[in-house]
mmCIF file of N, CA and C in Angstrom:
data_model
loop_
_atom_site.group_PDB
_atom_site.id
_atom_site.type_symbol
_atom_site.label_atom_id
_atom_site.label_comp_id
_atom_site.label_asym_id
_atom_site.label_seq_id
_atom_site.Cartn_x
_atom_site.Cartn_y
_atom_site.Cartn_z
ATOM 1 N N UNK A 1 18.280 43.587 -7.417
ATOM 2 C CA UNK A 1 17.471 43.651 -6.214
ATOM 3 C C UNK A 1 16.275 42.711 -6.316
ATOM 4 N N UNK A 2 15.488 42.671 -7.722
ATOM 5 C CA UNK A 2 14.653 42.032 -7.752
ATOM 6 C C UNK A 2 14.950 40.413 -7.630
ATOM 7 N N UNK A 3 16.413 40.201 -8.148
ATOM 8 C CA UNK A 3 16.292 38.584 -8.299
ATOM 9 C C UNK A 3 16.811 38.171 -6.742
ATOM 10 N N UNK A 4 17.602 38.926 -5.850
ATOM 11 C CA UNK A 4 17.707 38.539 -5.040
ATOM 12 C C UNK A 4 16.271 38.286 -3.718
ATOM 13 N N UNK A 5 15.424 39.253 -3.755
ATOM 14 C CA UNK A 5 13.943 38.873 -3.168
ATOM 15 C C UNK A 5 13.475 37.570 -4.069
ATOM 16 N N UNK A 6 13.238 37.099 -5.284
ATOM 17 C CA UNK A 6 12.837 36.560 -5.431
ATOM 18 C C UNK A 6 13.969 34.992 -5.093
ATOM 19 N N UNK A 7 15.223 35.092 -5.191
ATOM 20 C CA UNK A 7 15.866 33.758 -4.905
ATOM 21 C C UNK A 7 15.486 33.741 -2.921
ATOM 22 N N UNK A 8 15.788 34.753 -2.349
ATOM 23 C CA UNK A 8 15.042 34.524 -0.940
ATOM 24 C C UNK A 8 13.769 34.079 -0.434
ATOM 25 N N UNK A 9 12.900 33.986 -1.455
ATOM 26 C CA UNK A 9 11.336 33.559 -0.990
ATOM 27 C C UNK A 9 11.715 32.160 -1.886
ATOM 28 N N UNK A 10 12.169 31.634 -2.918
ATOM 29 C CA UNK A 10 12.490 30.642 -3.337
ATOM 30 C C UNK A 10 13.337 29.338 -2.067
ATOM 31 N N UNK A 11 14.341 30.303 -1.536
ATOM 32 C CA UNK A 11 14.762 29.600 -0.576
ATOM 33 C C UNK A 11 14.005 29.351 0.850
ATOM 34 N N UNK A 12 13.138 30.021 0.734
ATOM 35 C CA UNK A 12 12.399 30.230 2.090
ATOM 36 C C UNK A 12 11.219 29.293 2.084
ATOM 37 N N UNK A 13 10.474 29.052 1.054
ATOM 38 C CA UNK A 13 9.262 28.208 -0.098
ATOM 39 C C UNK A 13 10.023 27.159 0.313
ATOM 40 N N UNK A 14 11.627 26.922 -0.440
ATOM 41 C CA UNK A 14 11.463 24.891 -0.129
ATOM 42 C C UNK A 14 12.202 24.877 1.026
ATOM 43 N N UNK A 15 12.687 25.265 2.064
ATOM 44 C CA UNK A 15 12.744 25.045 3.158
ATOM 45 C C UNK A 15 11.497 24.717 4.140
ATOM 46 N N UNK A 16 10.912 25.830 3.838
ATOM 47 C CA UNK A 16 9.507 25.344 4.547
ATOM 48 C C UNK A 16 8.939 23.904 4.103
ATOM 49 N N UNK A 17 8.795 23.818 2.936
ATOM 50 C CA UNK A 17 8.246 22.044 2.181
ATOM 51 C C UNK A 17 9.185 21.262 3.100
ATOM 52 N N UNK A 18 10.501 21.435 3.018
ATOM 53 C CA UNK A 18 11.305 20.355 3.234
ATOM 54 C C UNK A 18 11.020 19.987 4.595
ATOM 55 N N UNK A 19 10.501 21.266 5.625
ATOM 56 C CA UNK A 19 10.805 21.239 7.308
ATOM 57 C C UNK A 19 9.099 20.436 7.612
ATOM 58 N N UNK A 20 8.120 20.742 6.686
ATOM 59 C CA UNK A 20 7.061 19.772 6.105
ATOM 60 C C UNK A 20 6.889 18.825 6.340
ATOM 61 N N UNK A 21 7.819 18.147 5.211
ATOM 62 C CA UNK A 21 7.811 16.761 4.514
ATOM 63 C C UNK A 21 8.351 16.263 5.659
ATOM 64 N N UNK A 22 9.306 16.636 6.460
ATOM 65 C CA UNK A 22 10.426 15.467 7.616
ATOM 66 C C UNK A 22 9.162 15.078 8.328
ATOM 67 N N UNK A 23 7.884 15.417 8.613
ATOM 68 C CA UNK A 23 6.988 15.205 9.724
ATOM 69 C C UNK A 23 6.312 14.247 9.104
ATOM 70 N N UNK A 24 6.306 13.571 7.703
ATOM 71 C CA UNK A 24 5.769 12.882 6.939
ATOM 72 C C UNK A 24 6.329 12.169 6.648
ATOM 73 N N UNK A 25 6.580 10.788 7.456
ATOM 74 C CA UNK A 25 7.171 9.526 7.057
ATOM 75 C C UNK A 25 6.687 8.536 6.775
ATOM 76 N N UNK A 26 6.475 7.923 5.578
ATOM 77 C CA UNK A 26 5.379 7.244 5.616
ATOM 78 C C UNK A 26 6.453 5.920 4.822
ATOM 79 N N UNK A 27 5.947 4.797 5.009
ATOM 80 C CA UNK A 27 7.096 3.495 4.848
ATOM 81 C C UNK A 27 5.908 2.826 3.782
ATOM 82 N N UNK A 28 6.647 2.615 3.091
ATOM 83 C CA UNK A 28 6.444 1.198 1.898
ATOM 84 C C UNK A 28 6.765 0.318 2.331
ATOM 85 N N UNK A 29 6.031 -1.326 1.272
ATOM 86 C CA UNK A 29 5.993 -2.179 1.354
ATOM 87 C C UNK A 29 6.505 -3.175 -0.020
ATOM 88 N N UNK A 30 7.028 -4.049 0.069
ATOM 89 C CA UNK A 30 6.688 -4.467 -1.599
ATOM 90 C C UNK A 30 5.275 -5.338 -1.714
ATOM 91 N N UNK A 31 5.470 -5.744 -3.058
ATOM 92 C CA UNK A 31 4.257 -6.738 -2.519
ATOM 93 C C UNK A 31 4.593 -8.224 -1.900
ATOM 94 N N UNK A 32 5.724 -8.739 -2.082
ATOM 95 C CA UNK A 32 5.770 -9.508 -1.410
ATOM 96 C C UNK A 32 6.262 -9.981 -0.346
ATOM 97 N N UNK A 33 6.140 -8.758 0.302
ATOM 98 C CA UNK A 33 6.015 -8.222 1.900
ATOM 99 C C UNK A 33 4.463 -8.043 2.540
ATOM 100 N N UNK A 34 3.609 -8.323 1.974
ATOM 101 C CA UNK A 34 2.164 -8.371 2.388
ATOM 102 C C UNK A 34 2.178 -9.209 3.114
ATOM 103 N N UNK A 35 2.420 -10.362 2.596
ATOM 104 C CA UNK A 35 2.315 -11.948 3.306
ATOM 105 C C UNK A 35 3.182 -12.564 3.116
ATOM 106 N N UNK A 36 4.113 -12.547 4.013
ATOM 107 C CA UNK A 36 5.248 -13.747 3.545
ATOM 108 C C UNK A 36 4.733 -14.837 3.460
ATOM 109 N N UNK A 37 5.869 -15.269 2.358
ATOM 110 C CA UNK A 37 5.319 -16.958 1.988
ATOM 111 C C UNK A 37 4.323 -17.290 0.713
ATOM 112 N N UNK A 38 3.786 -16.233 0.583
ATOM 113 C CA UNK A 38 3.045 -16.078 -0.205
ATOM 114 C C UNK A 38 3.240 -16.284 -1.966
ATOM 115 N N UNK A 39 2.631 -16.906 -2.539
ATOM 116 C CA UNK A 39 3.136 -17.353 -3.926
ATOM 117 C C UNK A 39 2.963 -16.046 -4.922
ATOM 118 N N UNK A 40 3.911 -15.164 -5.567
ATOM 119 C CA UNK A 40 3.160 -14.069 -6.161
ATOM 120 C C UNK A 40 2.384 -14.294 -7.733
ATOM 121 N N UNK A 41 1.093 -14.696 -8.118
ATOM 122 C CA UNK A 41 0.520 -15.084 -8.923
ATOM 123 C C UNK A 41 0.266 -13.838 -10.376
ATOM 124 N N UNK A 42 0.719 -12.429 -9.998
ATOM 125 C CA UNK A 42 0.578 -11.641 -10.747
ATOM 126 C C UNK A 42 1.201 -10.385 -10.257
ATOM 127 N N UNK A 43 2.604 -10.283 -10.978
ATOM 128 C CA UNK A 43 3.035 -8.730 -10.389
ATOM 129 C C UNK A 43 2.280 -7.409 -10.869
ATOM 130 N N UNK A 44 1.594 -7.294 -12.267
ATOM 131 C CA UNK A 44 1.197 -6.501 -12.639
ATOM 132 C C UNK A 44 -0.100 -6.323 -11.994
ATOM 133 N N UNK A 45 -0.891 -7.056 -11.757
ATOM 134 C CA UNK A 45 -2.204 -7.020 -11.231
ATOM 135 C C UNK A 45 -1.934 -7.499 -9.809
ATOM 136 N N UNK A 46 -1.045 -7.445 -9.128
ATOM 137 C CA UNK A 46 -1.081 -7.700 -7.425
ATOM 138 C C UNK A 46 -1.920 -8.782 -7.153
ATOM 139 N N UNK A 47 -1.566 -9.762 -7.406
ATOM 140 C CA UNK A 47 -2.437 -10.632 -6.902
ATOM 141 C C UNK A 47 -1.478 -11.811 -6.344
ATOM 142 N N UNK A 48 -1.766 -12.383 -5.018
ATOM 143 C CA UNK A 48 -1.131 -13.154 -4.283
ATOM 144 C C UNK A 48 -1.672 -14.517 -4.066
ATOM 145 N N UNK A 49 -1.153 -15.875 -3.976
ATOM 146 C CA UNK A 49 -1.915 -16.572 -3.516
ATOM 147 C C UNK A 49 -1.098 -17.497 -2.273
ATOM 148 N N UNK A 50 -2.345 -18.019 -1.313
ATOM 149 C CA UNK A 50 -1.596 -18.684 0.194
ATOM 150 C C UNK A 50 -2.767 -18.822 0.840
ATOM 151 N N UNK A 51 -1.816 -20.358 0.725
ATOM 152 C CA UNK A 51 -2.648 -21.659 1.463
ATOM 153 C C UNK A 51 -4.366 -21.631 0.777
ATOM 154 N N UNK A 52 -3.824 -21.861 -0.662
ATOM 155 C CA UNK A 52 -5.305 -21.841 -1.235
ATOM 156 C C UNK A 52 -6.360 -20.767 -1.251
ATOM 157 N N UNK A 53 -5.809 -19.523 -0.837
ATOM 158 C CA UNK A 53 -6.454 -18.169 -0.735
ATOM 159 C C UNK A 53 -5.855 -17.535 -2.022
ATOM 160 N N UNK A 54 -6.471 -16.573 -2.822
ATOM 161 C CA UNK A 54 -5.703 -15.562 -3.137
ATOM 162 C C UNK A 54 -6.410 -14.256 -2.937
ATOM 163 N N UNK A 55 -5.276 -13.526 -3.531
ATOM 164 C CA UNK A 55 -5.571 -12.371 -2.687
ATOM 165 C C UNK A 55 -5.401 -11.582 -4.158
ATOM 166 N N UNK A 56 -5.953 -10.491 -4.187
ATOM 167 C CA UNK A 56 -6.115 -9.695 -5.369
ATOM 168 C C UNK A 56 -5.945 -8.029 -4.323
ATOM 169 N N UNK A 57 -4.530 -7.900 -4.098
ATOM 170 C CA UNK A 57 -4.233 -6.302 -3.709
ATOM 171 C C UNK A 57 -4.723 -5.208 -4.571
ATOM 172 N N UNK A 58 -4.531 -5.655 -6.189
ATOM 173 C CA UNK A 58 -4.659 -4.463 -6.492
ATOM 174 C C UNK A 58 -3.154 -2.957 -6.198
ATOM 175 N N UNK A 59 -3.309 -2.209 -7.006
ATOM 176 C CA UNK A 59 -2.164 -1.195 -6.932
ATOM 177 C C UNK A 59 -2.800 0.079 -5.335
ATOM 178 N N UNK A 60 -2.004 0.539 -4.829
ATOM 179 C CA UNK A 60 -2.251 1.537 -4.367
ATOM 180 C C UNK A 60 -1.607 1.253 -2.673
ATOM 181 N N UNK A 61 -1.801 1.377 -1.459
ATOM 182 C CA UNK A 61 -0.782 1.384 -0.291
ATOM 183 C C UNK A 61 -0.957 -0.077 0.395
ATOM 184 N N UNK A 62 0.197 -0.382 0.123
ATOM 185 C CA UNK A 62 0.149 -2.096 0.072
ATOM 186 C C UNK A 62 0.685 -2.074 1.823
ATOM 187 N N UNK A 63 0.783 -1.379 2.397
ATOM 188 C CA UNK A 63 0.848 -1.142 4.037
ATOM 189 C C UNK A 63 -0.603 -1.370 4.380
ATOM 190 N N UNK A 64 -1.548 -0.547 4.014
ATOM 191 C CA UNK A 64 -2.673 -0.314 4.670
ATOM 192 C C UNK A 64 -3.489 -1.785 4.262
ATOM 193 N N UNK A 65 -3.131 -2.098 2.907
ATOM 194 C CA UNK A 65 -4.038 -3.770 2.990
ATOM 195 C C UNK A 65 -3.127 -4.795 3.767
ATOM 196 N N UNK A 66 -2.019 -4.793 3.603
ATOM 197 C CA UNK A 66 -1.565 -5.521 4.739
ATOM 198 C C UNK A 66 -1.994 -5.590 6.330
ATOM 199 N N UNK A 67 -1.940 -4.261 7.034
ATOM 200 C CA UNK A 67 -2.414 -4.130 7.999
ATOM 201 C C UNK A 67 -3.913 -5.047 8.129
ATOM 202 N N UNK A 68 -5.107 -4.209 6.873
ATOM 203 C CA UNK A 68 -6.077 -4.490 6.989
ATOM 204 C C UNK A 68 -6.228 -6.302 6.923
ATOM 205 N N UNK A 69 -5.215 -6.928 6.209
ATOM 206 C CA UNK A 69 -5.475 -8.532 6.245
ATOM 207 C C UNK A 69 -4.801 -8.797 7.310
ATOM 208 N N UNK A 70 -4.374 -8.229 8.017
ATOM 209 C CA UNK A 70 -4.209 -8.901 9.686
ATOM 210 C C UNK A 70 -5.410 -8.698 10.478
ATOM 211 N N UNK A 71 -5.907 -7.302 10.581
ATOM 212 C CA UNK A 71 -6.654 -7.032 11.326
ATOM 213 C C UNK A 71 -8.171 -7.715 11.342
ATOM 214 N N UNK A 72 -8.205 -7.868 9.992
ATOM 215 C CA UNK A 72 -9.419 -8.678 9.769
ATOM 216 C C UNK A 72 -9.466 -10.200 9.741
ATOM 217 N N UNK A 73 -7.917 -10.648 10.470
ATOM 218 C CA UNK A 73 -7.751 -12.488 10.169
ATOM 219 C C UNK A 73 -8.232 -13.288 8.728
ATOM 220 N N UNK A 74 -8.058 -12.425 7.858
ATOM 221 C CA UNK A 74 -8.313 -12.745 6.697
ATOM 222 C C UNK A 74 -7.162 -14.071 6.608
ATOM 223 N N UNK A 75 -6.210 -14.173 6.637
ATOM 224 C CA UNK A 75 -5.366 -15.483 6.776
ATOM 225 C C UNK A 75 -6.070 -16.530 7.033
ATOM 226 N N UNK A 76 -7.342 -16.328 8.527
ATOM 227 C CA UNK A 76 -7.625 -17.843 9.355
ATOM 228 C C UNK A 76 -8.823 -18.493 8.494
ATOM 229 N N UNK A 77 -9.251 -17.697 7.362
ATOM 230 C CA UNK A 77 -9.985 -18.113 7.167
ATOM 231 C C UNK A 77 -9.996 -19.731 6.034
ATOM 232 N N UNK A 78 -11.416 -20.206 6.295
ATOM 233 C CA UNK A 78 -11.237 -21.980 5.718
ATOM 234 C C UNK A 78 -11.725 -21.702 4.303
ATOM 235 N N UNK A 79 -10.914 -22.408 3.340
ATOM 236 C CA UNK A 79 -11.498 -22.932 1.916
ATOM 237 C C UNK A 79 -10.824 -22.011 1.362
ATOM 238 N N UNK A 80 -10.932 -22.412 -0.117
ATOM 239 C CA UNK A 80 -10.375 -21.657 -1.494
ATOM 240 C C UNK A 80 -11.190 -20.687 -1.406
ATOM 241 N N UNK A 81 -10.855 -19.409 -1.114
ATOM 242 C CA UNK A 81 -11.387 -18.057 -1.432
ATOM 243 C C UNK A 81 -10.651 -17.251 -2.635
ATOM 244 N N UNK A 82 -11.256 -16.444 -2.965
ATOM 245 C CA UNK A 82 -10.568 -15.129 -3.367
ATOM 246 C C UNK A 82 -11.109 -13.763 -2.878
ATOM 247 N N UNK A 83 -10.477 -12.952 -2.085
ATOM 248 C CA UNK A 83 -10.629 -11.553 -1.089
ATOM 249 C C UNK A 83 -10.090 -10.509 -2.041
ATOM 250 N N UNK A 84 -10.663 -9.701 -2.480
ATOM 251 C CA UNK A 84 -10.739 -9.051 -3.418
ATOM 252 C C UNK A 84 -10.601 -7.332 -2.284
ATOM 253 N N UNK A 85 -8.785 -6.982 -2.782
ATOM 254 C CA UNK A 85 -8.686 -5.902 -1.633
ATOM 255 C C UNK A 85 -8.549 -4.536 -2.705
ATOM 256 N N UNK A 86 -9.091 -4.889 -4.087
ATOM 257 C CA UNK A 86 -9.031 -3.728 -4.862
ATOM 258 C C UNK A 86 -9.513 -2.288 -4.401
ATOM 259 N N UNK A 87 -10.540 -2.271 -3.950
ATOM 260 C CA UNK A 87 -11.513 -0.974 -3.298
ATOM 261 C C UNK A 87 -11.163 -0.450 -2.261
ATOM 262 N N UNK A 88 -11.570 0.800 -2.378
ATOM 263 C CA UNK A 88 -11.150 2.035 -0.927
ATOM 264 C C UNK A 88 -11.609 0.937 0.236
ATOM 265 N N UNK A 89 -12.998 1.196 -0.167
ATOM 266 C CA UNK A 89 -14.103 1.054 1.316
ATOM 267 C C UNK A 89 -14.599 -0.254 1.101
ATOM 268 N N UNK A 90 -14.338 -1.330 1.010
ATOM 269 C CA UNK A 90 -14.878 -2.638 0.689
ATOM 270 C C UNK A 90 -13.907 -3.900 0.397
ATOM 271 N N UNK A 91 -13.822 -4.982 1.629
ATOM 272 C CA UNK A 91 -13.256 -6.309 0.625
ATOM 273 C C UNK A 91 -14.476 -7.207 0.640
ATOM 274 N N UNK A 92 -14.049 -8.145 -0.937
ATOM 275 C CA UNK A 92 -14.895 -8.643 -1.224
ATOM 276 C C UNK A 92 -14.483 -10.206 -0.923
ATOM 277 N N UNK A 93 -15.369 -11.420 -0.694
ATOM 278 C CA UNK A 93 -15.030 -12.840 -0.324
ATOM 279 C C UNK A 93 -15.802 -13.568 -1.296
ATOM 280 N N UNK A 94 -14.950 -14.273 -2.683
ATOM 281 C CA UNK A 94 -15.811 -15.055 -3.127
ATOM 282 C C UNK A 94 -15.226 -16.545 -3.034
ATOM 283 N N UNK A 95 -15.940 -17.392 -2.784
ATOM 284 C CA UNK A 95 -15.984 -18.977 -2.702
ATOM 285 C C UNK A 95 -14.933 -19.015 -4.707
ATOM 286 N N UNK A 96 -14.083 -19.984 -4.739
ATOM 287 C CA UNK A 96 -13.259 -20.299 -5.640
ATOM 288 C C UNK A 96 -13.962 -21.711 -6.100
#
């Protein structure tokens, strides 16, 4: 009696997770899906370079810095930079 209550709340526990998780789709990227075209200068340390830019991703949701280097036209910009997208709340622009 007892193992059957407990295999019923077991089944009931990951059904619920599972009916959860379906509402949670969230899509990856690789990294060299950030920027096509892009030369990859470091797989371990994410770092990209294009058209004399590089780019230092850094590990963590390579969607959301992607997005964020569109949104911010980080592409249009002129000269050898390096944009430093390591940090939560901060990119950084240094002259190369």
């Amino acid at each position: 009696m007892l193992n059957n209550k407990f295999l019923f709340i077991a089944i009931s526990i990951s059904s619920l997770f599972s009916i959860i998780n379906c509402g949670k789709k969230e899509e990856y990227i690789l990294l060299k899906e950030i920027i096509p075209g892009a030369k990859i200068i470091s797989q371990n340390e994410c770092i990209l370079e294009y058209q004399g830019k590089r780019f230092i991703i850094g590990p963590g949701d390579f969607k959301k810095k992607r997005d964020l280097i569109y949104e911010l036209d980080l592409l249009k910009l002129e000269g050898p930079l390096e944009i430093d997208l390591r940090f939560r709340r901060q990119v950084i622009l240094r002259r190369r």
